[in-house]
Coordinates of C-alpha atoms in Angstrom, one line a residue:
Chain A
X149 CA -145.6 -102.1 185.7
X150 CA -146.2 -105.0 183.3
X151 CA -143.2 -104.8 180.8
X152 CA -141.7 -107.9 180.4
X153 CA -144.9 -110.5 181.1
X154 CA -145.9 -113.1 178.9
X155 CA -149.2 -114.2 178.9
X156 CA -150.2 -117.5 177.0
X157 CA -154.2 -118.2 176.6
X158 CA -155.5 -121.0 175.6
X159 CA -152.6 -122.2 173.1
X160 CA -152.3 -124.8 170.7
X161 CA -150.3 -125.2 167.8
X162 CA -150.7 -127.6 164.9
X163 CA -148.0 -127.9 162.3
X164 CA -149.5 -129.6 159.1
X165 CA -146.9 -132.7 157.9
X166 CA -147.6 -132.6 154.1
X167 CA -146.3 -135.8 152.9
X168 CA -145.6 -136.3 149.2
X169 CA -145.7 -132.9 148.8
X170 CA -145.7 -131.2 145.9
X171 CA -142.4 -129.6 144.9
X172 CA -143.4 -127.7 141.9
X173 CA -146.1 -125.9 140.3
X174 CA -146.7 -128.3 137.5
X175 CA -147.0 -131.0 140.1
X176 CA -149.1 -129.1 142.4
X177 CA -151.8 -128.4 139.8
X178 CA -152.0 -132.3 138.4
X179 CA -152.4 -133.3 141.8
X180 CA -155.2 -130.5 142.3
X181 CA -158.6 -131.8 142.9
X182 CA -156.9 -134.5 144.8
X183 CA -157.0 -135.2 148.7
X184 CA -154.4 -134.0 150.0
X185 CA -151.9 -136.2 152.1
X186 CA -151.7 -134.5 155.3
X187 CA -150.6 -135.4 159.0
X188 CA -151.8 -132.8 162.0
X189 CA -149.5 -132.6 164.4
X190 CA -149.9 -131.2 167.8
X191 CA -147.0 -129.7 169.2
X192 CA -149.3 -127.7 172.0
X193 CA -152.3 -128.4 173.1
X194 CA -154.3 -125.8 175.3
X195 CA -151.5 -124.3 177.2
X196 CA -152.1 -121.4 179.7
X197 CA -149.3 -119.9 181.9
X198 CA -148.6 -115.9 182.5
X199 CA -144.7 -115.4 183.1
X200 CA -144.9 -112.0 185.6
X201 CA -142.4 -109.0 185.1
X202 CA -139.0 -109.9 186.5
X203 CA -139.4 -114.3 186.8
X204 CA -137.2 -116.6 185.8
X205 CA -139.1 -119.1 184.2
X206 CA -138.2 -122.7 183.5
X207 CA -139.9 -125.1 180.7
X208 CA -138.6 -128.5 180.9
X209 CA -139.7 -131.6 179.2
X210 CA -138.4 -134.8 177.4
X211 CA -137.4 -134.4 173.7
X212 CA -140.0 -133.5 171.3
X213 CA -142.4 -132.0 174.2
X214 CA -143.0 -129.0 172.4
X215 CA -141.2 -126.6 174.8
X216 CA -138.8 -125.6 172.2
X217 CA -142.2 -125.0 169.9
X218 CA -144.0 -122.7 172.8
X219 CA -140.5 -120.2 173.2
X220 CA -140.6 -119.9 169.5
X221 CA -144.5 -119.0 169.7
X222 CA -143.4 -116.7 172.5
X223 CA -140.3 -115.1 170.4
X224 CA -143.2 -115.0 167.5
X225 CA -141.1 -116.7 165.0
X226 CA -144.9 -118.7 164.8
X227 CA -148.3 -117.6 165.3
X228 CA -150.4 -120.3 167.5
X229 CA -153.2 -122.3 165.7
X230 CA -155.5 -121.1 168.5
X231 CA -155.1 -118.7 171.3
X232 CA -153.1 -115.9 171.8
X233 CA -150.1 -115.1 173.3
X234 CA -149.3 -111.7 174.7
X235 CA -145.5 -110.5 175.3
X236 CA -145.4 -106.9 176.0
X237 CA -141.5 -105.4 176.5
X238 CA -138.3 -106.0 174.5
X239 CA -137.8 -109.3 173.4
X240 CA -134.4 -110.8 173.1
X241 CA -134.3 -114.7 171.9
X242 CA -131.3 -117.1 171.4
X243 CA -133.4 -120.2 170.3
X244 CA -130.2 -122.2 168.6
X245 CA -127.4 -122.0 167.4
X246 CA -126.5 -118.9 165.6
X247 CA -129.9 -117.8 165.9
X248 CA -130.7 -114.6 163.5
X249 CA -127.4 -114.5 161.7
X250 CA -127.2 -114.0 158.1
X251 CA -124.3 -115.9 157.2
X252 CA -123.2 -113.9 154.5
X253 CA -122.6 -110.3 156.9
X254 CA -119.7 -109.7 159.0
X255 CA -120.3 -110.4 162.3
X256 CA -120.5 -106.6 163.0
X257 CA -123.5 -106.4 160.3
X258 CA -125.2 -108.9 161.9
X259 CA -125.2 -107.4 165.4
X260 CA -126.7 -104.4 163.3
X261 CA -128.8 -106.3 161.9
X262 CA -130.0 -108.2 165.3
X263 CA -130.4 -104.7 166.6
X264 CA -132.6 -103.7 163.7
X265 CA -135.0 -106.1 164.6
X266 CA -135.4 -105.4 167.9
X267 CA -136.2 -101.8 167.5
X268 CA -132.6 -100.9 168.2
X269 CA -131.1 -97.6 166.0
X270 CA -127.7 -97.7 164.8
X271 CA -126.2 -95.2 167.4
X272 CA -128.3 -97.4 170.2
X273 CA -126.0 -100.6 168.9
X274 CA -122.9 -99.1 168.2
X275 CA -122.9 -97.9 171.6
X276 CA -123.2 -101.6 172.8
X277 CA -120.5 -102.4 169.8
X278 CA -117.2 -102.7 171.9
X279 CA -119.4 -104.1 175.0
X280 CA -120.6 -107.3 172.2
X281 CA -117.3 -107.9 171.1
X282 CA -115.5 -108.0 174.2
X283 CA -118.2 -110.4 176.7
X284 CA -117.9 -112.4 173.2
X285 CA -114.3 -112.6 172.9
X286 CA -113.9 -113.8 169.3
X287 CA -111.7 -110.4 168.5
X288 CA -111.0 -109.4 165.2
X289 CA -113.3 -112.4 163.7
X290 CA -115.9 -109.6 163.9
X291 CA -115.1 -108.2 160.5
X292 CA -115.2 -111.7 158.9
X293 CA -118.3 -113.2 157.7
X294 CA -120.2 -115.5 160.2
X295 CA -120.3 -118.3 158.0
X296 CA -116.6 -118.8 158.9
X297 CA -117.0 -119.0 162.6
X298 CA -116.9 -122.3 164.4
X299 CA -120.1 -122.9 166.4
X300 CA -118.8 -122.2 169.7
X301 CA -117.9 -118.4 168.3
X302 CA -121.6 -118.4 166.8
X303 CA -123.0 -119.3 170.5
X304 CA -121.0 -116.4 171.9
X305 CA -121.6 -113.7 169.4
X306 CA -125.4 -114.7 169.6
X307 CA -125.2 -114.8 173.0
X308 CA -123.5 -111.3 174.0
X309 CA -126.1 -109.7 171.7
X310 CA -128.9 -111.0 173.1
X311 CA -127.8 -110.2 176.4
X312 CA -126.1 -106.4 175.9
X313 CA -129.3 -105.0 174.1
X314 CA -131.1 -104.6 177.4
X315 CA -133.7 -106.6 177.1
X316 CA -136.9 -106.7 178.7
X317 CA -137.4 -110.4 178.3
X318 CA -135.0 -113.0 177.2
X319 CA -135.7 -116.3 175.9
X320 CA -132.9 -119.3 176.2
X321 CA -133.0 -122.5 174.5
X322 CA -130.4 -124.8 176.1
X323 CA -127.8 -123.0 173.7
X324 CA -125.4 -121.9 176.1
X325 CA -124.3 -125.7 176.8
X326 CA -122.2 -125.6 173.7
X327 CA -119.6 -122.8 174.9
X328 CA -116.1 -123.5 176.6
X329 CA -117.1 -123.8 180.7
X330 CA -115.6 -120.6 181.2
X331 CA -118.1 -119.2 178.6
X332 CA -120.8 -120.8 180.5
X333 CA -120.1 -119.6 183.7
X334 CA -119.9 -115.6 182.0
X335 CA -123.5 -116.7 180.9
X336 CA -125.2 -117.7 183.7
X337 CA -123.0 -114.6 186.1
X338 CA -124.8 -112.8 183.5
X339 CA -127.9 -113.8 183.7
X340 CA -128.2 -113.5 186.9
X341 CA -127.0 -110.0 186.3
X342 CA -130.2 -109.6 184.4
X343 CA -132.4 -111.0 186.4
X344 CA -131.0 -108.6 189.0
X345 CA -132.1 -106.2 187.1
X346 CA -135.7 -106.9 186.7
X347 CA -135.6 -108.5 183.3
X348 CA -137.8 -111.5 182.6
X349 CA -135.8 -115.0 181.3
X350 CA -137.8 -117.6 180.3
X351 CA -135.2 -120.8 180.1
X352 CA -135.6 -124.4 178.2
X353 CA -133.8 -127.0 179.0
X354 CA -133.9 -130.7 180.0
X355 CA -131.0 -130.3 183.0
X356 CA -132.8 -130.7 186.0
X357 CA -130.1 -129.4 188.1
X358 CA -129.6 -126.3 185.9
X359 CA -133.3 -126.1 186.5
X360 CA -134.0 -126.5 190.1
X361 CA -130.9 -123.9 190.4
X362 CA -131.6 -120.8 188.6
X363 CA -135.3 -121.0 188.1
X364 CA -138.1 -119.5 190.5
X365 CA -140.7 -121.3 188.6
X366 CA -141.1 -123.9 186.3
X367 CA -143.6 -125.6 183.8
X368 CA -143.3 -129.1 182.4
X369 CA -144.3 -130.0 179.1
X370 CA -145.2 -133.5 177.8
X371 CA -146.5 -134.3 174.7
X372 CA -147.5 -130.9 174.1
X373 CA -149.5 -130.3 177.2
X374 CA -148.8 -128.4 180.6
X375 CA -148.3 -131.2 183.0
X376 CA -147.2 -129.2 185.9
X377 CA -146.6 -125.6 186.8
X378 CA -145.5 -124.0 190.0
X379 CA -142.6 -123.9 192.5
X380 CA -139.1 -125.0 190.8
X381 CA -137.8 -127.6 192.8
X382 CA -141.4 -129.2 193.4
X383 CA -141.8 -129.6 190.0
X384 CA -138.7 -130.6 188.8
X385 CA -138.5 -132.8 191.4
X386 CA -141.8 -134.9 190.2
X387 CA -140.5 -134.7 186.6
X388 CA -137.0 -136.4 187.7
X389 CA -139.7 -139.0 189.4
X390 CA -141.4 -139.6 186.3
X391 CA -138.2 -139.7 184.4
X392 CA -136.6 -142.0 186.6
X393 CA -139.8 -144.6 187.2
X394 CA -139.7 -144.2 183.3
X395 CA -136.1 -145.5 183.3
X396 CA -136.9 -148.2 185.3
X397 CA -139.6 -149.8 183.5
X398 CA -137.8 -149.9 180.3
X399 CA -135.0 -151.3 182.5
X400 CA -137.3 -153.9 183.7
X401 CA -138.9 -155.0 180.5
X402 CA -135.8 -155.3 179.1
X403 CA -134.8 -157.9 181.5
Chain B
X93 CA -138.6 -89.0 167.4
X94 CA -141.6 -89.7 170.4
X95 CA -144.2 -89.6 167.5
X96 CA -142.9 -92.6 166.3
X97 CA -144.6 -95.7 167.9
X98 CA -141.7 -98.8 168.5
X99 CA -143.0 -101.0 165.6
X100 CA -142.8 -98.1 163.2
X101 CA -139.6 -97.3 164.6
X102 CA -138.1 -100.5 164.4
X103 CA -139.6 -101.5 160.8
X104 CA -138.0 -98.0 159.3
X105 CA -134.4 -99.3 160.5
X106 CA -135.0 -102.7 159.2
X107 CA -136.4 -101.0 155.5
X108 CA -133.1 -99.0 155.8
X109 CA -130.7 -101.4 156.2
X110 CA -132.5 -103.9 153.5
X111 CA -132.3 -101.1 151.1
X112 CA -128.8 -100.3 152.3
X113 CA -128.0 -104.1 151.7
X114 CA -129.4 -104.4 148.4
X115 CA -127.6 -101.0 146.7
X116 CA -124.5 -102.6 148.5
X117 CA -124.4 -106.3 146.9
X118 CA -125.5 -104.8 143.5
X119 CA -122.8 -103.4 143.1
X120 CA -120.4 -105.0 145.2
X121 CA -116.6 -106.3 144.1
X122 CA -117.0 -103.2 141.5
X123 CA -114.7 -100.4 141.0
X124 CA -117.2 -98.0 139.5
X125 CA -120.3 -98.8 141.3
X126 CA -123.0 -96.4 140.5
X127 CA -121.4 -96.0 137.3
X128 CA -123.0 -98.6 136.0
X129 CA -126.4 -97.7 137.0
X130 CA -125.8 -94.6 134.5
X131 CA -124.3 -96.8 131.9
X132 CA -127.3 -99.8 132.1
X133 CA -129.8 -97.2 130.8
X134 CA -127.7 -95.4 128.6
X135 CA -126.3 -98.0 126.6
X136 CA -129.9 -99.5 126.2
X137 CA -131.0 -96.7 124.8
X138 CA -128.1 -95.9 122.6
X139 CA -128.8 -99.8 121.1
X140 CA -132.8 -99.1 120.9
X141 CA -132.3 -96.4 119.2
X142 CA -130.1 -97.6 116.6
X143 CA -132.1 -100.9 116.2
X144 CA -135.8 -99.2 116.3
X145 CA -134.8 -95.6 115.0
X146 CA -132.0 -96.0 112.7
X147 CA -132.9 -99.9 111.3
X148 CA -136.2 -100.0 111.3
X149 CA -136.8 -96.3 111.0
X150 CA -139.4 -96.0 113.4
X151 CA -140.0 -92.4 114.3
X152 CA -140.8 -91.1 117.8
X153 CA -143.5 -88.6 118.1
X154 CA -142.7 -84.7 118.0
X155 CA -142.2 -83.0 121.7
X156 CA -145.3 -80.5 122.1
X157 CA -142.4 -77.3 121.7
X158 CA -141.1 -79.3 118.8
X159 CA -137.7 -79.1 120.3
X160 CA -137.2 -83.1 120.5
X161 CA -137.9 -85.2 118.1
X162 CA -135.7 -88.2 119.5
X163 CA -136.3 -92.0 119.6
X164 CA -134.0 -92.8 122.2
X165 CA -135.8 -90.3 124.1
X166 CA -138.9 -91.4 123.5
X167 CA -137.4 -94.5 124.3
X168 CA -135.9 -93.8 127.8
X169 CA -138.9 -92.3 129.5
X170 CA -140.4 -95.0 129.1
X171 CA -137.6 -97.2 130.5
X172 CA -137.0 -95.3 133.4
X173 CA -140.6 -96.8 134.4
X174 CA -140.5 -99.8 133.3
X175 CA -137.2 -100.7 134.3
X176 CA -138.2 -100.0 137.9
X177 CA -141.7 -102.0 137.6
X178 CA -139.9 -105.0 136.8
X179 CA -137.0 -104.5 139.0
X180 CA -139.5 -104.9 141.9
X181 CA -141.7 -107.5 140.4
X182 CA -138.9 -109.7 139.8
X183 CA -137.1 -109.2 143.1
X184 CA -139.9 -109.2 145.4
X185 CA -139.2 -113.2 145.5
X186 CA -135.9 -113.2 145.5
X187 CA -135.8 -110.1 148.5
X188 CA -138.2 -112.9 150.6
X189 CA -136.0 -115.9 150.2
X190 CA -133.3 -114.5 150.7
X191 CA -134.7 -113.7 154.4
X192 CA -136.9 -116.7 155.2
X193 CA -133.9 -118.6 156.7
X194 CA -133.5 -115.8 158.9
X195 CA -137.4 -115.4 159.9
X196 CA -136.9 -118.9 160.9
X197 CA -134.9 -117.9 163.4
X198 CA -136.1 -114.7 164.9
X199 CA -139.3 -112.5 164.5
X200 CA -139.0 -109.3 162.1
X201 CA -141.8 -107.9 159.8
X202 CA -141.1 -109.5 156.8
X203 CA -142.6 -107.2 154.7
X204 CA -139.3 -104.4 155.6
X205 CA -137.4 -107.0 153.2
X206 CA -139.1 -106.1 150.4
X207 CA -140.2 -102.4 151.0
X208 CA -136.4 -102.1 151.2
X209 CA -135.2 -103.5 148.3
X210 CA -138.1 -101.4 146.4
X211 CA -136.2 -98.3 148.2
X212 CA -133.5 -99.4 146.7
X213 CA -134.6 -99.6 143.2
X214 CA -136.4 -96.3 144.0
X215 CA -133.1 -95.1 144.4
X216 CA -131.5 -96.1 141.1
X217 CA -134.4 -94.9 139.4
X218 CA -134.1 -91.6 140.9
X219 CA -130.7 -91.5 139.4
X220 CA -132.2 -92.1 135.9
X221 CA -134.6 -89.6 136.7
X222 CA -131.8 -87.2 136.9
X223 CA -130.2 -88.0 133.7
X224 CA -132.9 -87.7 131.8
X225 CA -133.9 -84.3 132.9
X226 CA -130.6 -83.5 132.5
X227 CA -130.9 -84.3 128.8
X228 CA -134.0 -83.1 128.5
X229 CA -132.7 -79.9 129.8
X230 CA -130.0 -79.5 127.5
X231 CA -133.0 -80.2 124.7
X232 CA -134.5 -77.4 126.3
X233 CA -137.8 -80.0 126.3
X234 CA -138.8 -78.9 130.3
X235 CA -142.3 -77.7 131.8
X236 CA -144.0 -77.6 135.0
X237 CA -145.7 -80.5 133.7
X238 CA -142.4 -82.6 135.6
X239 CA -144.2 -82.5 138.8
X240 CA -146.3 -85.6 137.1
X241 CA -143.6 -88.0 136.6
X242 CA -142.7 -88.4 140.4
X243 CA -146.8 -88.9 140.1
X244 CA -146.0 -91.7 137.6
X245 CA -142.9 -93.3 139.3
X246 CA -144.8 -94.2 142.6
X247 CA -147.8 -95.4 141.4
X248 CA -145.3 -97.9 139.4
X249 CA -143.7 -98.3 142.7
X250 CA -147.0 -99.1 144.3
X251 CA -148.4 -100.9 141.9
X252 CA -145.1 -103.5 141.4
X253 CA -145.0 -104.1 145.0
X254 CA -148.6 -105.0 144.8
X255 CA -148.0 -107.5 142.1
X256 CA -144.4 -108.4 143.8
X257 CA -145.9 -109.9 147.7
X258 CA -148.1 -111.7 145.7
X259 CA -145.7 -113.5 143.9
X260 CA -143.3 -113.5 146.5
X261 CA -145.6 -115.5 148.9
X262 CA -146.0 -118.3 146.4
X263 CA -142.4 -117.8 145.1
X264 CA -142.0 -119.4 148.4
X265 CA -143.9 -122.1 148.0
X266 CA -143.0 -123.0 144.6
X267 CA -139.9 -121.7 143.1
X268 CA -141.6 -122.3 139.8
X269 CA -143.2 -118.6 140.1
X270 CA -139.8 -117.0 139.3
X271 CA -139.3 -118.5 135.8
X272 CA -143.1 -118.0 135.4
X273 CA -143.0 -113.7 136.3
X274 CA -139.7 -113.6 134.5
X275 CA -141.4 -115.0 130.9
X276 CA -144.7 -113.0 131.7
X277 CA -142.1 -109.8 132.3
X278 CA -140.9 -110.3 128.9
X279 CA -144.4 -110.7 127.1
X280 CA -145.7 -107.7 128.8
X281 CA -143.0 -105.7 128.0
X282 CA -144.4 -105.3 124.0
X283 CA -147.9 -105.1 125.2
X284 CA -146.5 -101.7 126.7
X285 CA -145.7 -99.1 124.1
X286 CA -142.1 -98.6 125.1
X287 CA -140.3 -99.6 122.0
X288 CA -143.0 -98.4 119.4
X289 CA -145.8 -95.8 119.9
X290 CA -149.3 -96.1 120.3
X291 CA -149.8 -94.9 116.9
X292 CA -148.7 -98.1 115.5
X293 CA -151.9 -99.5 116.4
X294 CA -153.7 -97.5 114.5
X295 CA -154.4 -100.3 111.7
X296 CA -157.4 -101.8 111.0
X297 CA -156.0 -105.4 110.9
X298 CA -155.2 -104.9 115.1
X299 CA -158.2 -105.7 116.4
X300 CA -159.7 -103.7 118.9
X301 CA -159.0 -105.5 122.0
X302 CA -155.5 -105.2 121.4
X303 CA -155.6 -101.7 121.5
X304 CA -157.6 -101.6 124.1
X305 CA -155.0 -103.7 126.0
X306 CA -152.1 -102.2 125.2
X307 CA -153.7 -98.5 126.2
X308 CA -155.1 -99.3 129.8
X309 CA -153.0 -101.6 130.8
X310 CA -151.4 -100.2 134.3
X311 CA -147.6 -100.5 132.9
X312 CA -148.8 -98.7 129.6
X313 CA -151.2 -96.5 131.8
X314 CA -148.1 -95.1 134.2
X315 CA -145.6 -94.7 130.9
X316 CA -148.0 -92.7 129.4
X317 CA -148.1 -90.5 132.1
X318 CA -144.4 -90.3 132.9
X319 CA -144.2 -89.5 128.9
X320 CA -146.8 -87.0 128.9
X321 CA -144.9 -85.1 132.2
X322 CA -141.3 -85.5 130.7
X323 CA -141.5 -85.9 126.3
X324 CA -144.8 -84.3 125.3
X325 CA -145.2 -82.1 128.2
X326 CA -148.8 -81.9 128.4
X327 CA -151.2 -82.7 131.6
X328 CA -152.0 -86.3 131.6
X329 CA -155.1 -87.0 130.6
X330 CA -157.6 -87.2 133.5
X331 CA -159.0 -90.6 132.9
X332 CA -155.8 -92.0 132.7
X333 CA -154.6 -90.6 135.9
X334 CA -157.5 -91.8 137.1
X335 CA -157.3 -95.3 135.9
X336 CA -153.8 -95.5 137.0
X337 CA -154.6 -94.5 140.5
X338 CA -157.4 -97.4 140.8
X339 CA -154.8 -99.8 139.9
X340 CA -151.9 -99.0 142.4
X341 CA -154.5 -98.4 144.9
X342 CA -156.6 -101.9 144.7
X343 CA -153.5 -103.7 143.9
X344 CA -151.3 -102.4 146.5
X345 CA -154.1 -103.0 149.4
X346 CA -154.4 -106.8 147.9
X347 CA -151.3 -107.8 147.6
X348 CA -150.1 -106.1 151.4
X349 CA -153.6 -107.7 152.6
X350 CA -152.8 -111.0 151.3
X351 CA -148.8 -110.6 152.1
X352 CA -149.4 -109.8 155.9
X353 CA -152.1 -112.5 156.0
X354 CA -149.7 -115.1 154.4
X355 CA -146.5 -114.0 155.6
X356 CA -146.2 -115.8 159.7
X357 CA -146.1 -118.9 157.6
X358 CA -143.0 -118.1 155.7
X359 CA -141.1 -119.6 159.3
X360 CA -143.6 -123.0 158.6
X361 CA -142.3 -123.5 155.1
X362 CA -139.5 -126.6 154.8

């Protein structure tokens, strides 16, 4: 059985920082010829890590780390710069807020619409329809647009679809701190519902304790490279180290 | 359906529901709705006619059975193929923008935004399609020679969504490429014989090139056809057919080469 692995080879990703770049045609082709002002920036460098069928996997890292960057890679909202990355089952992603909603459709459209794209038929998602609307709870805001709802409502919607499509994997990315606490505690009952049942989460945040908790294993990311990988708590446990010997030499060349 | 991998599966309900979306906001807030997708057509040729027929006095060519002998006619044929050419040109950018936010956010083939809306348009042509046979029935101007205009209508189809993920990727990265389709749209449209015939040319002060142009270019090449199917009702000539069939076919595999190489960058662009 090998739905619902990731495998990452040998990744790196490079996003290109065009500064003073050109915002028309007419200015594009005077500047041709040129050198063109551009920054590389790493956001991974040579990452390797296979996620197994059924883990709950934990990327944690300060901000700007690139762990955000490597779920997106694994969603494949990017390709990498080099390397593959190889996700075989169903992928479900809630990356940030609202993530995949067109603002202009109902929110019933969109969860058609979120369904599409994950190979879901019509009759598959309006099966899950009344399932959706209740773990979300936001009622008969369902018919409105989304661009109305507040941002915890966006969360929720975006969260009860992700989760009631019966994924195979599911990526996370720190989103579900924005709900109400009783929202939260619906997530994380459900997600261990879901891990229950075999499916794969990988999970990014930069909550230790969350961490350590819910997570079998865990990779930390810094400055774009895989610092550590292995046991949970062992490794969250060095990154609070690091974080907190950090802490204290700012502390101490402040004074 | 188990003969259908996932990915096909999956980019068929996205193609659907793009080309479900873009029939729905065109005519959205409107009482009629696909009324107006009869009276569009119509009322352009009703004005073409009376401008090119009756004003300037142009005269359309005599059907093969001699039982048509109508400018507007002459006139909507080649519409009907036109109008869907452009349709797809021009909205091939707009179809990608208005999903790039969304790609952003989540991975989905890209391309199924655009198939979709050409479904669409596909769709509204069809619907011209069925009025003018309609009228060409009542001028009892019909042969078997019919089964060439579907011929005609997707090698448009091809053909503009060719030209249309081309654009659509730089569309992206300029939004200068709109305005610039939208005035080449306009030029093309009189180096296609849709308001005058190619008879016209037939004047020793054209020069040659012109005439050249204004036969084998692809617009000009798939009117012809679609006129020769529906108006004169003889078998397209076989060089044209041929002619036309190298242009869908080399600029359909270009421009969904270059669109699927391009396209994982659309979730890069600012």
């Amino acid at each position: 059985m090998n739905t619902g692995s990731i495998h990452v080879r040998g990744v790196s990703k490079r996003f290109r920082l065009e500064r003073n770049r050109p915002s028309s045609l007419k200015e594009a082709l005077l500047r041709t010829g040129k050198k063109k002002d551009v920054d590389d920036f790493w956001a991974l460098r040579d990452i390797d890590l296979d996620i197994e069928p059924g883990a709950f996997f934990g990327l944690i890292g300060h901000n700007g780390s690139g762990k955000s960057t490597l779920l997106r890679l694994m969603a494949n909202i990017h390709a990498p710069t080099t390397g593959e990355i190889e996700a075989t089952g169903r992928l479900s992603a809630l990356l940030e807020l609202g993530s995949g909603f067109h603002p202009d459709l109902t929110g019933r459209e969109n969860v058609y619409l979120n369904g599409a794209m994950l190979g879901l038929s019509r009759r598959q998602m309006a099966e899950s329809m009344d399932r959706i609307i209740e773990f979300s709870g936001i009622g008969e805001f369902i018919d409105e647009p989304v661009k109305i709802y507040s941002s915890g409502m966006y969360v929720r919607l975006g969260f009860a679809v992700a989760v009631n499509v019966d994924p195979e994997i599911l990526l996370v990315d720190e989103v579900i701190a924005v709900g109400d606490e009783e929202f939260q505690r619906r997530c994380m009952d459900h997600m261990h519902q879901l891990r229950d049942k075999g499916t794969t989460i990988v999970l990014v945040s930069h909550n230790a304790g969350l961490m350590s908790r819910l997570c079998d294993r865990v990779g930390w990311l810094d400055h774009g490279r895989l610092l550590a990988l292995g046991d949970a708590t062992e490794v969250v446990d060095r990154y609070l180290a690091h974080v907190n010997s950090a802490g204290d030499n700012t502390l101490t060349t402040h004074d | 359906m188990p003969t259908l991998s996932p990915s096909v599966r999956k980019s068929a309900t996205l193609i659907y529901h793009f080309a479900e979306r873009e029939s729905k906001a065109r005519y959205k807030r409107s009482i009629l709705g696909w009324f107006w997708s009869f009276m569009n057509p119509l009322t352009t040729v009703i004005v073409y006619s009376f401008v090119f027929g009756v004003v300037y006095g142009a005269k359309a060519p005599l059907t093969s059975n001699g039982n048509a002998e109508n400018f507007g006619l002459y006139l909507f044929t080649g519409l009907v193929v036109w109008s869907l050419f452009t349709g797809i040109v021009n909205g091939s950018m707009g179809w990608l923008t208005s999903v790039s936010d969304l790609r952003k956010k989540i991975y989905f083939p890209t391309e199924t935004a655009l198939l979709g809306g050409a479904a669409a348009n596909a769709v509204q042509t069809s619907l011209e399609v069925v009025v003018l046979i309609a009228i060409m029935l009542v001028a009892a101007n019909l042969s078997w020679t019919l089964i060439f205009l579907p011929i005609a209508v997707l090698m448009a189809l091809f053909f503009a969504l060719g030209l249309g993920f081309i654009a659509a990727i730089y569309n992206a990265r300029y939004r200068d490429i709109q305005y610039l389709v939208g005035i080449l749209l306009n030029v093309a449209f009189f180096a296609v014989p849709i308001v005058y015939t190619p008879t016209l040319l037939d004047n020793d002060d054209i020069p040659d090139i012109v005439r050249i142009l204004v036969e084998w270019n692809p617009p000009a090449l798939f009117v012809e056809i679609a006129r020769d199917a529906t108006y004169f009702l003889e078998v397209p000539q076989w060089n044209r057919m041929l002619a036309a069939l190298a242009w869908t076919v080399v600029t359909f595999s270009i421009g969904w080469w270059y669109f699927r190489d391009q396209s994982m960058a659309i979730s890069e662009e600012p």
